[in-house]
């Protein structure tokens, strides 16, 4: 048994890594996606069970208590939360993972420091280091993982707070970038200094320096995320997701745990690519998201002539009932109003009258790519009625009515026409080229980017003011009255 | 021991695997996949368990305990949220099939 057990544990980690990769692969196709998470879940259970069996570990009661507590709290909150709140929940759980990776780095570095300080010189780089010493490469990666994990932890929690609406304002002050730079440099210097103590002969490693190093990383994550506007949050969450993956991989190397290395690295790479795809969909470079000052250039934007022209629900309903083609463009406003079920009910009523109805989804509609698709799927809208931006844009000129529900910046024509606009160059749904546009909107305010929308003033656009859910409900009622 | 270049090879191959998995994914699955990958790095709970298992001083125990707590939250929360998202794809499929 004593000789068999380590092999069994290694085999379990191998199985877990395999199941994670197969699970993720299955999640990348709509047909197999649902079983993908099951496979990955089994992998996780196998890995956790194997770790319990690891010989020589102490504090097993504490382990069990922490697992039960953490699992119960997260399970409960994850079950309870509304589908519209999913993006911030991903941010929250991702932050927890980053925090866990940072905790591993902190614990291992503190333990290593205690050993070095008790045995001066034995881990020196020049001498043949004792077997109990943390290898130099592992020590470096422990610091790097601690740093990245702590940035991801603090940053994700800020992202969560912002999306949850606990923190509305962007927090900007002059010299912010310089301060971030100073913090980064200070952390690098401190890390390098403790490393020389780790490997120098006879030097004492300062525990305080390690803790300050972690605190600097936390401060950087906080300050990096505070000035970023809500519209850029999905990109940031995805970036921190990749960060956590990398931190997990590095701490996995420190602990010589294959499952952590592979799973962490796969997520690190996948998350980086996903972040790029998202940033590209918004026509923003990653550097721009992190360091740009979004909205600051808004003052120079061209003034928009004309007035918003309101329309009554009855007129809007007639317009669509006798149209040949109707395209519905949902945005975050629809998600907030929980109107997706009503919208689908309305679409079905139109389809029953012989109208060709499709849904057009901008790559960053909602708060995350695909978020809107998930919400429409929840309401029961079949895939084949949902079109991507590239597929639907050529069809707008032949579309009779476009119904825009709670979308704003992603249909704003200034992204094409006004080079001084902060969203200039962002690919948009070209709804302004349709014969008629009806915009369901709560009030006259601007979108998340804080930019006036030229579409609302266009000659072919009509505004249907009201809460998304109520407005669509009245459209349905008007349709029914017509049949009467 | 996984050391030096062997580790580099593992890092490299795993990175390509992650890249390839995401490279050809339809946009509608981006959010579920982000959530799914968020669950997968919940494997950090295993490392936190080891760190807690090594802990000897009260300080290390506290750090390890917090690590396991956070890691378990990452794994459990990531699983629930991903499963709920993907469940919706099932619901719409059923309707399509009649």
Short mmCIF file of N, CA and C in Angstrom, two decimals, chain A residues 9-91:
data_model
loop_
_atom_site.label_atom_id
_atom_site.label_comp_id
_atom_site.label_asym_id
_atom_site.label_seq_id
_atom_site.Cartn_x
_atom_site.Cartn_y
_atom_site.Cartn_z
N UNK A 9 -2.04 8.29 -6.66
CA UNK A 9 -2.33 9.72 -6.59
C UNK A 9 -1.90 10.42 -7.87
N UNK A 10 -0.67 10.07 -8.33
CA UNK A 10 -0.19 10.65 -9.59
C UNK A 10 -1.16 10.33 -10.73
N UNK A 11 -1.64 9.06 -10.75
CA UNK A 11 -2.58 8.65 -11.80
C UNK A 11 -3.87 9.46 -11.71
N UNK A 12 -4.30 9.76 -10.48
CA UNK A 12 -5.53 10.55 -10.30
C UNK A 12 -5.35 11.94 -10.87
N UNK A 13 -4.17 12.56 -10.60
CA UNK A 13 -3.92 13.89 -11.13
C UNK A 13 -3.89 13.86 -12.66
N UNK A 14 -3.30 12.80 -13.20
CA UNK A 14 -3.27 12.67 -14.66
C UNK A 14 -4.69 12.61 -15.21
N UNK A 15 -5.51 11.78 -14.57
CA UNK A 15 -6.91 11.64 -14.99
C UNK A 15 -7.63 12.98 -14.91
N UNK A 16 -7.37 13.71 -13.80
CA UNK A 16 -8.03 15.01 -13.63
C UNK A 16 -7.64 15.96 -14.76
N UNK A 17 -6.34 16.03 -15.07
CA UNK A 17 -5.88 16.93 -16.14
C UNK A 17 -6.53 16.55 -17.46
N UNK A 18 -6.60 15.24 -17.72
CA UNK A 18 -7.22 14.75 -18.96
C UNK A 18 -8.70 15.15 -19.02
N UNK A 19 -9.39 14.95 -17.90
CA UNK A 19 -10.82 15.26 -17.87
C UNK A 19 -11.06 16.77 -18.05
N UNK A 20 -10.18 17.59 -17.49
CA UNK A 20 -10.32 19.04 -17.66
C UNK A 20 -10.23 19.41 -19.13
N UNK A 21 -9.22 18.87 -19.81
CA UNK A 21 -9.01 19.23 -21.21
C UNK A 21 -10.16 18.73 -22.08
N UNK A 22 -10.55 17.46 -21.86
CA UNK A 22 -11.68 16.92 -22.63
C UNK A 22 -12.95 17.71 -22.32
N UNK A 23 -13.13 18.05 -21.04
CA UNK A 23 -14.31 18.81 -20.63
C UNK A 23 -14.37 20.16 -21.32
N UNK A 24 -13.24 20.88 -21.32
CA UNK A 24 -13.20 22.19 -21.97
C UNK A 24 -13.45 22.05 -23.47
N UNK A 25 -12.88 21.00 -24.06
CA UNK A 25 -13.06 20.77 -25.49
C UNK A 25 -14.55 20.56 -25.79
N UNK A 26 -15.22 19.79 -24.93
CA UNK A 26 -16.64 19.54 -25.15
C UNK A 26 -17.46 20.82 -24.94
N UNK A 27 -16.99 21.67 -24.02
CA UNK A 27 -17.71 22.92 -23.79
C UNK A 27 -17.58 23.88 -24.95
N UNK A 28 -16.68 23.61 -25.89
CA UNK A 28 -16.48 24.54 -26.99
C UNK A 28 -17.39 24.23 -28.17
N UNK A 29 -18.33 23.31 -28.01
CA UNK A 29 -19.32 23.07 -29.06
C UNK A 29 -20.70 23.00 -28.41
N UNK A 30 -21.69 23.69 -28.98
CA UNK A 30 -23.01 23.74 -28.35
C UNK A 30 -23.62 22.35 -28.13
N UNK A 31 -23.30 21.41 -29.02
CA UNK A 31 -23.89 20.09 -28.95
C UNK A 31 -23.45 19.32 -27.69
N UNK A 32 -22.17 19.47 -27.35
CA UNK A 32 -21.62 18.66 -26.26
C UNK A 32 -21.34 19.47 -25.00
N UNK A 33 -21.68 20.78 -25.06
CA UNK A 33 -21.25 21.67 -23.98
C UNK A 33 -21.72 21.21 -22.60
N UNK A 34 -22.94 20.70 -22.53
CA UNK A 34 -23.50 20.38 -21.20
C UNK A 34 -22.76 19.24 -20.52
N UNK A 35 -22.34 18.26 -21.30
CA UNK A 35 -21.61 17.16 -20.67
C UNK A 35 -20.18 17.59 -20.34
N UNK A 36 -19.69 18.62 -21.03
CA UNK A 36 -18.32 19.08 -20.80
C UNK A 36 -18.08 19.45 -19.35
N UNK A 37 -18.99 20.21 -18.77
CA UNK A 37 -18.80 20.65 -17.39
C UNK A 37 -18.89 19.46 -16.43
N UNK A 38 -19.69 18.44 -16.80
CA UNK A 38 -19.77 17.24 -15.97
C UNK A 38 -18.43 16.52 -15.92
N UNK A 39 -17.82 16.35 -17.11
CA UNK A 39 -16.50 15.68 -17.19
C UNK A 39 -15.49 16.42 -16.32
N UNK A 40 -15.46 17.75 -16.50
CA UNK A 40 -14.50 18.54 -15.73
C UNK A 40 -14.80 18.43 -14.24
N UNK A 41 -16.08 18.38 -13.90
CA UNK A 41 -16.47 18.26 -12.50
C UNK A 41 -15.97 16.96 -11.88
N UNK A 42 -16.09 15.86 -12.65
CA UNK A 42 -15.58 14.58 -12.17
C UNK A 42 -14.06 14.67 -11.94
N UNK A 43 -13.38 15.34 -12.88
CA UNK A 43 -11.94 15.53 -12.74
C UNK A 43 -11.60 16.22 -11.43
N UNK A 44 -12.38 17.25 -11.10
CA UNK A 44 -12.13 18.01 -9.87
C UNK A 44 -12.31 17.11 -8.64
N UNK A 45 -13.39 16.31 -8.63
CA UNK A 45 -13.65 15.42 -7.49
C UNK A 45 -12.50 14.43 -7.32
N UNK A 46 -12.06 13.86 -8.45
CA UNK A 46 -10.96 12.88 -8.40
C UNK A 46 -9.71 13.52 -7.80
N UNK A 47 -9.39 14.73 -8.26
CA UNK A 47 -8.17 15.40 -7.79
C UNK A 47 -8.26 15.72 -6.29
N UNK A 48 -9.43 16.19 -5.85
CA UNK A 48 -9.58 16.55 -4.43
C UNK A 48 -9.50 15.30 -3.56
N UNK A 49 -10.15 14.23 -4.00
CA UNK A 49 -10.12 12.98 -3.23
C UNK A 49 -8.68 12.46 -3.13
N UNK A 50 -7.95 12.52 -4.26
CA UNK A 50 -6.57 12.03 -4.26
C UNK A 50 -5.71 12.84 -3.30
N UNK A 51 -5.97 14.15 -3.24
CA UNK A 51 -5.15 15.01 -2.38
C UNK A 51 -5.38 14.69 -0.91
N UNK A 52 -6.61 14.31 -0.56
CA UNK A 52 -6.88 13.89 0.82
C UNK A 52 -6.04 12.68 1.19
N UNK A 53 -5.79 11.82 0.19
CA UNK A 53 -5.05 10.59 0.46
C UNK A 53 -3.54 10.80 0.48
N UNK A 54 -3.11 12.03 0.10
CA UNK A 54 -1.67 12.32 0.05
C UNK A 54 -1.03 12.07 1.41
N UNK A 55 0.03 11.25 1.47
CA UNK A 55 0.65 10.96 2.77
C UNK A 55 1.41 12.17 3.31
N UNK A 56 1.49 12.25 4.63
CA UNK A 56 2.33 13.27 5.26
C UNK A 56 1.69 14.63 5.42
N UNK A 57 0.39 14.75 5.14
CA UNK A 57 -0.26 16.05 5.30
C UNK A 57 -0.87 16.17 6.70
N UNK A 58 -0.79 17.38 7.25
CA UNK A 58 -1.42 17.65 8.55
C UNK A 58 -2.69 18.44 8.34
N UNK A 59 -3.30 18.81 9.46
CA UNK A 59 -4.45 19.73 9.45
C UNK A 59 -5.62 19.24 8.59
N UNK A 60 -5.85 17.92 8.55
CA UNK A 60 -6.91 17.42 7.67
C UNK A 60 -8.30 17.90 8.09
N UNK A 61 -8.49 18.11 9.42
CA UNK A 61 -9.80 18.59 9.88
C UNK A 61 -10.05 20.00 9.36
N UNK A 62 -8.97 20.83 9.45
CA UNK A 62 -9.09 22.20 8.94
C UNK A 62 -9.42 22.19 7.45
N UNK A 63 -8.74 21.30 6.71
CA UNK A 63 -8.97 21.17 5.27
C UNK A 63 -10.43 20.90 4.98
N UNK A 64 -10.95 19.89 5.68
CA UNK A 64 -12.34 19.47 5.45
C UNK A 64 -13.28 20.63 5.77
N UNK A 65 -13.02 21.29 6.91
CA UNK A 65 -13.89 22.40 7.32
C UNK A 65 -13.88 23.50 6.26
N UNK A 66 -12.67 23.85 5.76
CA UNK A 66 -12.57 24.93 4.77
C UNK A 66 -13.28 24.55 3.48
N UNK A 67 -13.13 23.27 3.07
CA UNK A 67 -13.78 22.83 1.83
C UNK A 67 -15.30 22.90 1.96
N UNK A 68 -15.80 22.38 3.11
CA UNK A 68 -17.25 22.37 3.31
C UNK A 68 -17.80 23.80 3.32
N UNK A 69 -17.11 24.66 4.08
CA UNK A 69 -17.57 26.06 4.18
C UNK A 69 -17.54 26.75 2.81
N UNK A 70 -16.38 26.67 2.14
CA UNK A 70 -16.22 27.36 0.85
C UNK A 70 -17.19 26.84 -0.18
N UNK A 71 -17.33 25.50 -0.26
CA UNK A 71 -18.23 24.91 -1.24
C UNK A 71 -19.67 25.32 -0.97
N UNK A 72 -20.08 25.23 0.31
CA UNK A 72 -21.47 25.54 0.64
C UNK A 72 -21.81 26.98 0.29
N UNK A 73 -20.92 27.90 0.69
CA UNK A 73 -21.19 29.33 0.43
C UNK A 73 -21.29 29.60 -1.06
N UNK A 74 -20.32 29.08 -1.83
CA UNK A 74 -20.30 29.35 -3.26
C UNK A 74 -21.47 28.67 -3.97
N UNK A 75 -21.77 27.44 -3.55
CA UNK A 75 -22.87 26.69 -4.18
C UNK A 75 -24.18 27.44 -3.98
N UNK A 76 -24.37 27.87 -2.71
CA UNK A 76 -25.61 28.58 -2.37
C UNK A 76 -25.74 29.87 -3.18
N UNK A 77 -24.66 30.67 -3.20
CA UNK A 77 -24.74 31.95 -3.92
C UNK A 77 -24.87 31.73 -5.42
N UNK A 78 -24.19 30.72 -5.95
CA UNK A 78 -24.25 30.46 -7.38
C UNK A 78 -25.62 29.99 -7.83
N UNK A 79 -26.33 29.24 -6.97
CA UNK A 79 -27.66 28.77 -7.31
C UNK A 79 -28.69 29.89 -7.29
N UNK A 80 -28.48 30.80 -6.34
CA UNK A 80 -29.48 31.80 -6.02
C UNK A 80 -29.51 32.96 -7.01
N UNK A 81 -28.34 33.26 -7.55
CA UNK A 81 -28.19 34.52 -8.28
C UNK A 81 -28.94 34.48 -9.62
N UNK A 82 -29.43 35.64 -10.07
CA UNK A 82 -30.16 35.71 -11.34
C UNK A 82 -29.19 35.58 -12.51
N UNK A 83 -29.73 35.10 -13.65
CA UNK A 83 -28.87 34.89 -14.82
C UNK A 83 -28.19 36.18 -15.27
N UNK A 84 -28.86 37.32 -15.07
CA UNK A 84 -28.26 38.58 -15.50
C UNK A 84 -27.02 38.92 -14.68
N UNK A 85 -26.90 38.34 -13.49
CA UNK A 85 -25.78 38.66 -12.61
C UNK A 85 -24.60 37.72 -12.81
N UNK A 86 -24.69 36.83 -13.81
CA UNK A 86 -23.63 35.84 -14.03
C UNK A 86 -22.24 36.46 -14.21
N UNK A 87 -22.12 37.53 -15.01
CA UNK A 87 -20.75 38.05 -15.21
C UNK A 87 -20.05 38.41 -13.90
N UNK A 88 -20.76 39.07 -12.99
CA UNK A 88 -20.06 39.43 -11.75
C UNK A 88 -19.80 38.21 -10.88
N UNK A 89 -20.63 37.16 -11.00
CA UNK A 89 -20.35 35.97 -10.21
C UNK A 89 -19.09 35.29 -10.73
N UNK A 90 -18.92 35.27 -12.06
CA UNK A 90 -17.68 34.73 -12.61
C UNK A 90 -16.49 35.52 -12.06
N UNK A 91 -16.64 36.86 -12.02
CA UNK A 91 -15.57 37.70 -11.47
C UNK A 91 -15.28 37.33 -10.02
#
